[in-house]
CSV table of C-alpha atoms in Angstrom, one decimal:
chain,number,residue,atom,x,y,z
A,10,MET,CA,66.5,-2.9,-19.5
A,11,THR,CA,62.9,-1.4,-18.9
A,12,GLU,CA,60.3,-4.0,-18.9
A,13,ARG,CA,57.6,-3.2,-21.6
A,14,LEU,CA,54.6,-5.3,-23.0
A,15,TYR,CA,54.1,-4.8,-26.8
A,16,GLY,CA,51.0,-5.4,-28.5
A,17,LEU,CA,50.7,-7.6,-31.5
A,18,ILE,CA,47.4,-7.9,-33.7
A,19,PRO,CA,47.3,-10.8,-36.3
A,20,ALA,CA,44.9,-9.3,-39.1
A,21,ALA,CA,46.3,-10.9,-42.2
A,22,GLY,CA,43.6,-13.6,-42.7
A,23,LYS,CA,41.2,-13.9,-45.7
A,24,GLY,CA,38.2,-14.1,-43.6
A,25,ILE,CA,36.6,-16.8,-45.8
A,26,ARG,CA,34.0,-17.8,-43.4
A,27,ALA,CA,32.6,-14.3,-43.1
A,28,TYR,CA,32.2,-14.1,-47.0
A,29,PRO,CA,30.5,-12.1,-48.6
A,30,TYR,CA,31.2,-9.5,-45.9
A,31,THR,CA,34.8,-9.8,-46.4
A,32,LYS,CA,34.7,-9.5,-50.3
A,33,MET,CA,36.4,-6.0,-50.4
A,34,THR,CA,37.7,-5.7,-46.7
A,35,PRO,CA,39.3,-7.7,-44.1
A,36,LYS,CA,37.1,-9.2,-41.5
A,37,CYS,CA,38.4,-7.1,-38.6
A,38,MET,CA,37.4,-4.0,-40.5
A,39,ILE,CA,33.6,-5.0,-41.1
A,40,ASP,CA,31.5,-2.1,-39.8
A,41,ILE,CA,29.9,-3.1,-36.3
A,42,ASN,CA,27.6,-0.4,-35.0
A,43,GLY,CA,29.7,2.4,-36.8
A,44,GLN,CA,33.3,1.1,-36.1
A,45,PRO,CA,35.5,-1.9,-36.9
A,46,ASN,CA,36.1,-4.4,-34.4
A,47,LEU,CA,40.0,-3.7,-34.8
A,48,LEU,CA,39.5,-0.3,-33.2
A,49,ARG,CA,38.0,-2.2,-30.3
A,50,THR,CA,40.9,-4.3,-30.0
A,51,ILE,CA,43.4,-1.6,-30.2
A,52,GLY,CA,41.4,0.3,-27.4
A,53,ILE,CA,41.5,-2.8,-25.1
A,54,MET,CA,45.3,-2.8,-25.7
A,55,ARG,CA,45.7,1.0,-24.9
A,56,ASP,CA,43.2,1.6,-22.3
A,57,GLN,CA,43.2,-1.6,-20.3
A,58,LEU,CA,46.8,-2.8,-20.7
A,59,GLY,CA,48.6,0.3,-21.2
A,60,ILE,CA,50.2,-0.8,-24.6
A,61,HIS,CA,51.0,2.0,-27.0
A,62,ASP,CA,53.5,0.2,-29.2
A,63,ILE,CA,51.3,-2.0,-31.4
A,64,PHE,CA,52.3,-4.3,-34.5
A,65,ILE,CA,49.4,-5.2,-36.9
A,66,VAL,CA,50.2,-8.0,-39.1
A,67,ILE,CA,48.4,-7.4,-42.5
A,68,GLY,CA,47.8,-9.4,-45.5
A,69,HIS,CA,44.4,-9.7,-47.3
A,70,TYR,CA,43.2,-6.2,-48.1
A,71,GLY,CA,45.8,-4.7,-45.7
A,72,GLU,CA,45.6,-1.4,-47.3
A,73,VAL,CA,42.2,-0.9,-45.9
A,74,ILE,CA,43.7,-1.2,-42.3
A,75,ARG,CA,46.6,1.3,-43.1
A,76,ARG,CA,44.2,3.9,-44.7
A,77,TYR,CA,42.0,3.7,-41.6
A,78,PHE,CA,44.7,3.8,-38.8
A,79,LYS,CA,47.5,5.1,-40.6
A,80,ASP,CA,50.3,5.5,-37.9
A,81,GLY,CA,47.8,5.4,-34.9
A,82,LYS,CA,48.6,8.7,-33.6
A,83,ASP,CA,44.9,9.8,-34.0
A,84,PHE,CA,44.0,6.7,-31.8
A,85,GLY,CA,46.6,7.3,-29.2
A,86,VAL,CA,49.0,4.4,-30.1
A,87,ASN,CA,52.2,3.9,-32.3
A,88,LEU,CA,51.3,1.2,-35.1
A,89,THR,CA,53.8,-0.7,-37.2
A,90,TYR,CA,52.4,-2.9,-40.0
A,91,ILE,CA,54.2,-6.1,-40.8
A,92,GLU,CA,52.9,-7.8,-44.0
A,93,ASN,CA,52.4,-11.4,-44.1
A,94,THR,CA,52.6,-12.7,-47.6
A,95,GLU,CA,52.5,-16.4,-46.7
A,96,LEU,CA,49.0,-16.6,-45.5
A,97,ASP,CA,48.5,-20.5,-46.0
A,98,ARG,CA,51.3,-20.8,-43.1
A,99,GLY,CA,48.6,-19.7,-40.7
A,100,LEU,CA,48.0,-17.6,-37.8
A,101,ALA,CA,51.3,-18.9,-36.1
A,102,TYR,CA,53.5,-17.4,-39.1
A,103,SER,CA,51.8,-13.9,-38.4
A,104,VAL,CA,53.1,-14.4,-34.8
A,105,LEU,CA,56.6,-15.3,-35.9
A,106,LEU,CA,56.9,-12.3,-38.1
A,107,GLY,CA,57.0,-10.2,-35.1
A,108,GLN,CA,60.3,-11.6,-34.3
A,109,GLN,CA,62.4,-8.9,-35.9
A,110,TYR,CA,60.6,-6.0,-33.9
A,111,ILE,CA,59.8,-7.5,-30.5
A,112,ASN,CA,62.3,-8.2,-27.7
A,113,ASP,CA,60.2,-8.3,-24.5
A,114,TYR,CA,56.9,-10.0,-23.5
A,115,PHE,CA,54.0,-9.1,-25.9
A,116,CYS,CA,50.3,-9.4,-25.8
A,117,ILE,CA,48.3,-11.0,-28.7
A,118,LEU,CA,44.7,-10.2,-29.0
A,119,LEU,CA,43.1,-11.6,-32.2
A,120,SER,CA,41.3,-9.1,-34.4
A,121,ASP,CA,38.4,-11.1,-34.9
A,122,GLU,CA,37.4,-11.6,-31.5
A,123,PHE,CA,34.9,-9.2,-29.6
A,124,TYR,CA,35.2,-8.5,-25.9
A,125,LEU,CA,32.7,-6.3,-24.3
A,126,ASN,CA,33.3,-5.0,-20.6
A,127,SER,CA,36.3,-7.5,-20.1
A,128,ASN,CA,38.8,-7.7,-17.3
A,129,HIS,CA,41.9,-7.4,-19.5
A,130,ALA,CA,43.0,-4.5,-17.1
A,131,GLU,CA,43.8,-7.3,-14.6
A,132,LEU,CA,46.2,-9.0,-17.1
A,133,ALA,CA,48.2,-6.2,-16.9
A,134,ALA,CA,49.1,-6.9,-13.2
A,135,PHE,CA,49.2,-10.7,-13.7
A,136,PRO,CA,52.4,-12.5,-13.1
A,137,TYR,CA,52.9,-13.5,-16.8
A,138,ARG,CA,56.5,-13.0,-16.8
A,139,ASP,CA,57.3,-16.2,-14.9
A,140,ALA,CA,55.8,-18.2,-17.8
A,141,LEU,CA,56.8,-18.7,-21.4
A,142,ALA,CA,53.1,-18.1,-22.4
A,143,THR,CA,49.7,-17.2,-20.9
A,144,CYS,CA,46.6,-18.0,-22.5
A,145,GLY,CA,43.2,-16.4,-21.8
A,146,ILE,CA,40.5,-18.7,-20.9
A,147,MET,CA,36.8,-18.6,-20.0
A,148,PRO,CA,34.5,-21.1,-18.3
A,149,ILE,CA,31.5,-21.4,-20.4
A,150,GLU,CA,28.4,-23.8,-20.7
A,151,ASP,CA,28.3,-23.9,-24.5
A,152,ARG,CA,30.4,-26.9,-25.4
A,153,ASN,CA,29.9,-26.4,-29.1
A,154,LEU,CA,31.6,-23.1,-28.9
A,155,ILE,CA,34.6,-24.8,-27.3
A,156,LYS,CA,34.5,-27.2,-30.3
A,157,ARG,CA,34.8,-24.3,-32.6
A,158,ASN,CA,37.8,-22.7,-30.6
A,159,TYR,CA,39.9,-24.7,-28.4
A,160,SER,CA,39.7,-26.6,-25.1
A,161,VAL,CA,41.8,-26.1,-22.0
A,162,GLU,CA,42.6,-28.4,-19.2
A,163,VAL,CA,44.5,-27.1,-16.1
A,164,GLU,CA,46.1,-28.2,-12.9
A,165,GLY,CA,46.9,-25.6,-10.2
A,166,GLU,CA,48.2,-22.3,-11.9
A,167,ARG,CA,49.3,-24.2,-15.2
A,168,ILE,CA,47.8,-25.3,-18.3
A,169,THR,CA,48.3,-29.1,-18.9
A,170,ARG,CA,46.6,-29.5,-22.2
A,171,LEU,CA,45.4,-27.6,-25.1
A,172,ILE,CA,43.3,-29.1,-28.0
A,173,GLU,CA,42.4,-27.1,-31.0
A,174,LYS,CA,38.7,-27.7,-32.2
A,175,PRO,CA,38.4,-30.7,-30.1
A,176,GLU,CA,35.9,-33.5,-31.1
A,177,VAL,CA,35.3,-34.4,-27.7
A,178,VAL,CA,35.0,-31.6,-24.8
A,179,SER,CA,36.7,-32.7,-21.6
A,180,SER,CA,36.2,-29.3,-19.6
A,181,ASN,CA,34.2,-26.2,-19.6
A,182,LEU,CA,37.1,-23.9,-20.2
A,183,LEU,CA,37.0,-22.2,-23.5
A,184,GLY,CA,40.4,-21.0,-25.1
A,185,CYS,CA,40.3,-17.5,-26.4
A,186,GLY,CA,42.5,-15.6,-28.6
A,187,THR,CA,44.2,-13.6,-25.8
A,188,PHE,CA,47.8,-14.4,-25.2
A,189,VAL,CA,51.0,-13.2,-23.6
A,190,PHE,CA,54.1,-14.5,-24.9
A,191,SER,CA,57.8,-14.4,-23.9
A,192,PRO,CA,60.0,-13.3,-26.8
A,193,ARG,CA,61.7,-16.9,-26.2
A,194,ILE,CA,58.6,-18.1,-28.1
A,195,PHE,CA,60.1,-16.9,-31.4
A,196,PRO,CA,63.1,-19.3,-31.7
A,197,LEU,CA,60.8,-22.3,-30.5
A,198,LEU,CA,58.2,-21.3,-33.3
A,199,GLU,CA,60.9,-20.9,-35.9
A,200,GLN,CA,62.1,-24.4,-35.0
A,201,ALA,CA,58.5,-25.6,-35.5
A,202,PHE,CA,58.1,-24.1,-39.0
A,203,VAL,CA,61.5,-25.8,-39.8
A,204,ARG,CA,60.2,-29.2,-38.9
A,205,ALA,CA,57.2,-28.7,-40.7
A,206,GLY,CA,59.0,-27.8,-43.9
A,207,MET,CA,58.0,-24.1,-43.6
A,208,LYS,CA,54.3,-25.0,-44.3
A,209,TYR,CA,51.4,-24.6,-41.8
A,210,VAL,CA,52.0,-24.8,-38.1
A,211,ASP,CA,48.8,-24.6,-35.9
A,212,LEU,CA,49.4,-22.2,-33.1
A,213,VAL,CA,47.3,-23.9,-30.3
A,214,SER,CA,48.7,-27.1,-31.1
A,215,PHE,CA,52.3,-25.8,-31.0
A,216,ILE,CA,51.4,-24.3,-27.6
A,217,GLY,CA,50.1,-27.6,-26.5
A,218,ALA,CA,53.1,-29.4,-27.4
A,219,LEU,CA,55.1,-27.0,-25.2
A,220,CYS,CA,52.9,-27.9,-22.4
A,221,ALA,CA,53.7,-31.5,-23.0
A,222,SER,CA,57.4,-30.9,-23.1
A,223,GLY,CA,57.3,-29.3,-19.5
A,224,GLU,CA,57.4,-25.6,-20.4
A,225,LYS,CA,55.3,-23.4,-18.0
A,226,ILE,CA,52.1,-22.3,-19.6
A,227,ARG,CA,49.9,-20.1,-17.5
A,228,TYR,CA,46.1,-19.3,-17.8
A,229,PHE,CA,44.5,-15.9,-17.1
A,230,ARG,CA,40.6,-16.1,-16.4
A,231,LEU,CA,38.8,-13.6,-18.7
A,232,LYS,CA,35.5,-12.2,-17.8
A,233,SER,CA,33.7,-10.7,-20.7
A,234,THR,CA,30.9,-10.9,-23.1
A,235,TYR,CA,32.7,-12.7,-25.8
A,236,VAL,CA,31.9,-13.5,-29.6
A,237,ASN,CA,34.3,-15.1,-32.1
A,238,ILE,CA,33.3,-13.2,-35.2
A,239,ASN,CA,33.2,-15.5,-38.3
A,240,ASP,CA,29.9,-15.4,-40.0
A,241,ARG,CA,26.6,-13.6,-40.4
A,242,ASP,CA,25.2,-14.7,-36.9
A,243,SER,CA,28.0,-13.9,-35.0
A,244,LEU,CA,28.2,-10.5,-36.6
A,245,ASN,CA,24.6,-10.0,-35.6
A,246,LEU,CA,25.1,-11.2,-32.0
A,247,VAL,CA,28.0,-8.6,-31.6
A,248,LYS,CA,25.8,-5.8,-32.8
A,249,TYR,CA,22.9,-7.1,-30.4
A,250,ASN,CA,25.2,-7.3,-27.4
A,251,GLU,CA,26.8,-3.9,-27.8
A,252,ARG,CA,23.4,-2.1,-28.5
A,253,SER,CA,22.1,-3.9,-25.4
A,254,ALA,CA,24.9,-2.6,-23.3
A,255,ILE,CA,24.4,0.8,-24.6
A,256,PHE,CA,20.7,1.2,-24.3
């Protein structure tokens, strides 16, 4: 079978922290200097990773995304939409919904994360196929940002520990919303939801448990201007960073 890398973009969330900007539109579709961040995300997959088959998981105001991107042909990709009607089950459930479509390794980029001048192209040549999962990480000085995302501890080429929104930060490694997963992740994630009574499963904690069980979880060092878009200040920061790069 020919190896291929699929793309999966979770874009189903309600974007509560970004209200009122998300009152009538998904967070990933908020206008940033003339275009939605989701377009930038698709561009990274297409131009840097060579991905053309992309699945977008939609939910809250998903029709806004459908109307804008349609089948993706105008943007040089093939788009398939997967509807998530169980938003309270979280990001991990959006990932699990890809199981019926994806049978090879796939890259996830979160639609509310902004990357400028990133090195995602290097990820295409990274040996991600010898691990169950690869997580994008960045060394940073802002420990408060790590507390809002997730922290990462590594040893050699492997991740040894992941902590979602840590109260105490033990390293300077920020965990980002760039992942590459083996399709073997799907039955493991399905089992986690069964254990949780088909309720909420935290994706980062799930990956952390896989680390603890001995599964090989690798890390890829991202280089980028990075912003997690979740409020007015982060939206303004994205606009400032992009305009500064242009001018």
